[in-house]
mmCIF file of C-alpha atoms in Angstrom:
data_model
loop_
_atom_site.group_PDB
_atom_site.id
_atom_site.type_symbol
_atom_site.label_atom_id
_atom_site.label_comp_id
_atom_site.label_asym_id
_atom_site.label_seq_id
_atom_site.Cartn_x
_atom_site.Cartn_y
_atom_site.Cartn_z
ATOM 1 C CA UNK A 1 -7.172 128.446 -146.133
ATOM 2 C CA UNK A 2 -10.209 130.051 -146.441
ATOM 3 C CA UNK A 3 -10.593 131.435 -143.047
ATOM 4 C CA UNK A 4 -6.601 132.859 -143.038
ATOM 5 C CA UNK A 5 -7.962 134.986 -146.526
ATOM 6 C CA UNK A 6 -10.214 137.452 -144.528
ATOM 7 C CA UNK A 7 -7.973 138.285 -141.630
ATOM 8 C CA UNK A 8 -5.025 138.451 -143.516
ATOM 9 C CA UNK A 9 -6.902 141.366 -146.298
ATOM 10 C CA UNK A 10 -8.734 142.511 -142.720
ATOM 11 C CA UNK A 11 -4.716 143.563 -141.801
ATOM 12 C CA UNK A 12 -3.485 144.630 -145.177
ATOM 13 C CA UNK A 13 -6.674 146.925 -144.761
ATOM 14 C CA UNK A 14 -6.432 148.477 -141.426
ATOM 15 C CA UNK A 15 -2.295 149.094 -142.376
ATOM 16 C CA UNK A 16 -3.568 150.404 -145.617
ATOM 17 C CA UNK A 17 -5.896 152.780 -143.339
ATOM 18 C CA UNK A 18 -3.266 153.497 -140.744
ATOM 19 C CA UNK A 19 -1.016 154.524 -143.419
ATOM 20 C CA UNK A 20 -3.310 156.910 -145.585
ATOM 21 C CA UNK A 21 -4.586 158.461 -142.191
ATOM 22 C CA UNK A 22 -0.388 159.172 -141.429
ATOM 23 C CA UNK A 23 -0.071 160.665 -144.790
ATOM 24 C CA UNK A 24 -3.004 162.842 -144.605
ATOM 25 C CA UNK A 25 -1.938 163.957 -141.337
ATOM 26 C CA UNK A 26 1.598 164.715 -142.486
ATOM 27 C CA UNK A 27 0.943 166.478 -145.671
ATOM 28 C CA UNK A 28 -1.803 167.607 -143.793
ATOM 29 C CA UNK A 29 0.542 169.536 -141.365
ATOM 30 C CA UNK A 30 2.585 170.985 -144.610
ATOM 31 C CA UNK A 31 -0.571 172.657 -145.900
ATOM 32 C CA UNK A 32 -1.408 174.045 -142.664
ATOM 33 C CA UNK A 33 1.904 175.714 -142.620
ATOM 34 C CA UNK A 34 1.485 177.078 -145.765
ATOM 35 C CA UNK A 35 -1.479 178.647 -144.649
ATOM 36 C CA UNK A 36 0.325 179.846 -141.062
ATOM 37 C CA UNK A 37 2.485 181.248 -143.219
ATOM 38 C CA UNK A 38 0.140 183.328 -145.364
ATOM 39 C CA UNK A 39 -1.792 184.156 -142.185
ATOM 40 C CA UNK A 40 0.745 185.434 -140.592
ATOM 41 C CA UNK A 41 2.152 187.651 -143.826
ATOM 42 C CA UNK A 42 -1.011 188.744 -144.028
ATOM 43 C CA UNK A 43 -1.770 189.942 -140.694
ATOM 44 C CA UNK A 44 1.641 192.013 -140.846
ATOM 45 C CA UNK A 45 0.924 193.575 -143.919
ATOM 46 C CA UNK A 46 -2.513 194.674 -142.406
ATOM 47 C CA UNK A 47 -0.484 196.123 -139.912
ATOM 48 C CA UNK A 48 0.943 198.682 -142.061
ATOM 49 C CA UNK A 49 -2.410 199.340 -144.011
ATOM 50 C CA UNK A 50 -3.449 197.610 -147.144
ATOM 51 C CA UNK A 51 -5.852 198.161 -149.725
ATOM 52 C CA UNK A 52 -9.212 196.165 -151.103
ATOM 53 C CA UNK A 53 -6.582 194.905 -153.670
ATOM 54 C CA UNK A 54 -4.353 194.051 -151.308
ATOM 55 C CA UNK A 55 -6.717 192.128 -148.982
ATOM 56 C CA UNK A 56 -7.809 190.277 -152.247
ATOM 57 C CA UNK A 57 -4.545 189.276 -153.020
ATOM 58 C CA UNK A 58 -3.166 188.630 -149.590
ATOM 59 C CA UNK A 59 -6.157 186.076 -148.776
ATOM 60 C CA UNK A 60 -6.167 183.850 -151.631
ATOM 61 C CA UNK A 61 -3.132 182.114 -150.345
ATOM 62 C CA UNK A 62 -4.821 181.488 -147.183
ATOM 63 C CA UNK A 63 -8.051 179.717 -149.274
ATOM 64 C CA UNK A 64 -6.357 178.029 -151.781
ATOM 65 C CA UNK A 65 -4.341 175.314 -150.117
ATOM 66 C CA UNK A 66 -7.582 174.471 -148.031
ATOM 67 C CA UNK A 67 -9.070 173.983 -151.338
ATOM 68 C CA UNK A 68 -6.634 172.479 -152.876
ATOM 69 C CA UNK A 69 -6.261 169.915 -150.329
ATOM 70 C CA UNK A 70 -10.037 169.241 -149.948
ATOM 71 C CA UNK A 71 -10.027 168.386 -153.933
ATOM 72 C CA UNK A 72 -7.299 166.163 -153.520
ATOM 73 C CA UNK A 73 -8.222 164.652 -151.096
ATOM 74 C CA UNK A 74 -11.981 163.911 -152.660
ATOM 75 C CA UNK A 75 -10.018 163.062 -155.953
ATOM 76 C CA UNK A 76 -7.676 160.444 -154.610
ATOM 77 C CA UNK A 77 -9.932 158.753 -151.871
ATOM 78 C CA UNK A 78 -10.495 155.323 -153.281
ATOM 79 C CA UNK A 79 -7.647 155.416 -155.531
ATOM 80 C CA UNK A 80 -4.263 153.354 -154.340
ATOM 81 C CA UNK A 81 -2.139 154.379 -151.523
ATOM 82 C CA UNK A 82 0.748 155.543 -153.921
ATOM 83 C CA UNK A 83 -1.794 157.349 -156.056
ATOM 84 C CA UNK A 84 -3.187 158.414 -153.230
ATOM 85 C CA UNK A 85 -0.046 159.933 -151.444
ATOM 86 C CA UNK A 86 1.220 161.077 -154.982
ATOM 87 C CA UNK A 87 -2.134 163.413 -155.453
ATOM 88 C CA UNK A 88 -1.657 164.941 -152.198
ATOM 89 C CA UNK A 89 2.005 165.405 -152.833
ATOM 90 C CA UNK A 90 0.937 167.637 -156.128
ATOM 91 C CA UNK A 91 -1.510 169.689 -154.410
ATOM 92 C CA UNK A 92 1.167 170.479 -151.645
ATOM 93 C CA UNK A 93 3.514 171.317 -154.417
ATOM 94 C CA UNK A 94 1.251 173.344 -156.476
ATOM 95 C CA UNK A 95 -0.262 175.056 -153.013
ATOM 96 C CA UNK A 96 3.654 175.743 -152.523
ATOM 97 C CA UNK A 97 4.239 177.375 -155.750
ATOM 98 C CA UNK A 98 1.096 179.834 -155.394
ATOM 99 C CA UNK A 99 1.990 180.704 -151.955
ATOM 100 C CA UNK A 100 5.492 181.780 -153.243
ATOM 101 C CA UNK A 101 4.384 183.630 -156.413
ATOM 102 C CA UNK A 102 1.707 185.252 -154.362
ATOM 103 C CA UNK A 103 4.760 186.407 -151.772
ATOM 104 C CA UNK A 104 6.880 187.164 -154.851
ATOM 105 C CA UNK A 105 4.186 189.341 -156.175
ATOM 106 C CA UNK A 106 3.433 191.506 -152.414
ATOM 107 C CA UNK A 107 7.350 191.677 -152.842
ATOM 108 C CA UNK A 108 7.788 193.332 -155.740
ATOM 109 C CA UNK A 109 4.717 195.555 -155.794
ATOM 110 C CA UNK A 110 4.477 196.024 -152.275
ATOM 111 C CA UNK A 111 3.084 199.980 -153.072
ATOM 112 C CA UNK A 112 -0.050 198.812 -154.883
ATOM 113 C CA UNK A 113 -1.246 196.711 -152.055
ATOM 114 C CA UNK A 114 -0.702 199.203 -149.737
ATOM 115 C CA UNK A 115 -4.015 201.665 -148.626
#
């Protein structure tokens, strides 16, 4: 009974493993997209000319899910794998939210980013 103890946690371990890299990979993806996404916006507004102010405000959506994903990432490493998955749900969410306001913003006030 002893011997079955290891190899059975050994499994539950390397499933817990194959299952946190899957998650990070997925949710993974989703930030990346936000950040395609912002890229991209970004590079079309340059197109037409932007300001300092513009630049400013038109890159922080491209830095902040990177952040954002490297904290929670750091903050949920060693916690369980619905904590875990949970954490990196809210940073996608609140990455998601300040890409949108950030696009709502260039929107709107489209002539004071401009150059």
């Amino acid at each position: 009974m002893n011997e079955d103890t290891p190899t059975a946690s050994r499994t539950d371990s390397r499933l817990g493993s194959a299952v946190r890299g899957f998650a990070t990979g997925i949710l993974g993806l989703a930030h990346a997209f936000i950040i395609w996404n912002a890229t991209f916006y970004l590079i079309e507004m340059a197109q037409a000319g932007i300001s300092g102010y513009g630049w400013t405000v038109l890159s922080l959506p491209v830095i902040v899910p990177m952040i954002v994903f490297a904290v929670a990432l750091l903050l949920a490493r060693r916690r369980t794998l619905g904590v875990f998955i949970v954490t990196l749900l809210a940073g996608l969410g609140v990455s998601a939210v300040f890409w949108l306001d950030t696009l709502s913003f260039a929107l709107r006030n489209g002539a004071s980013l401009l150059g």
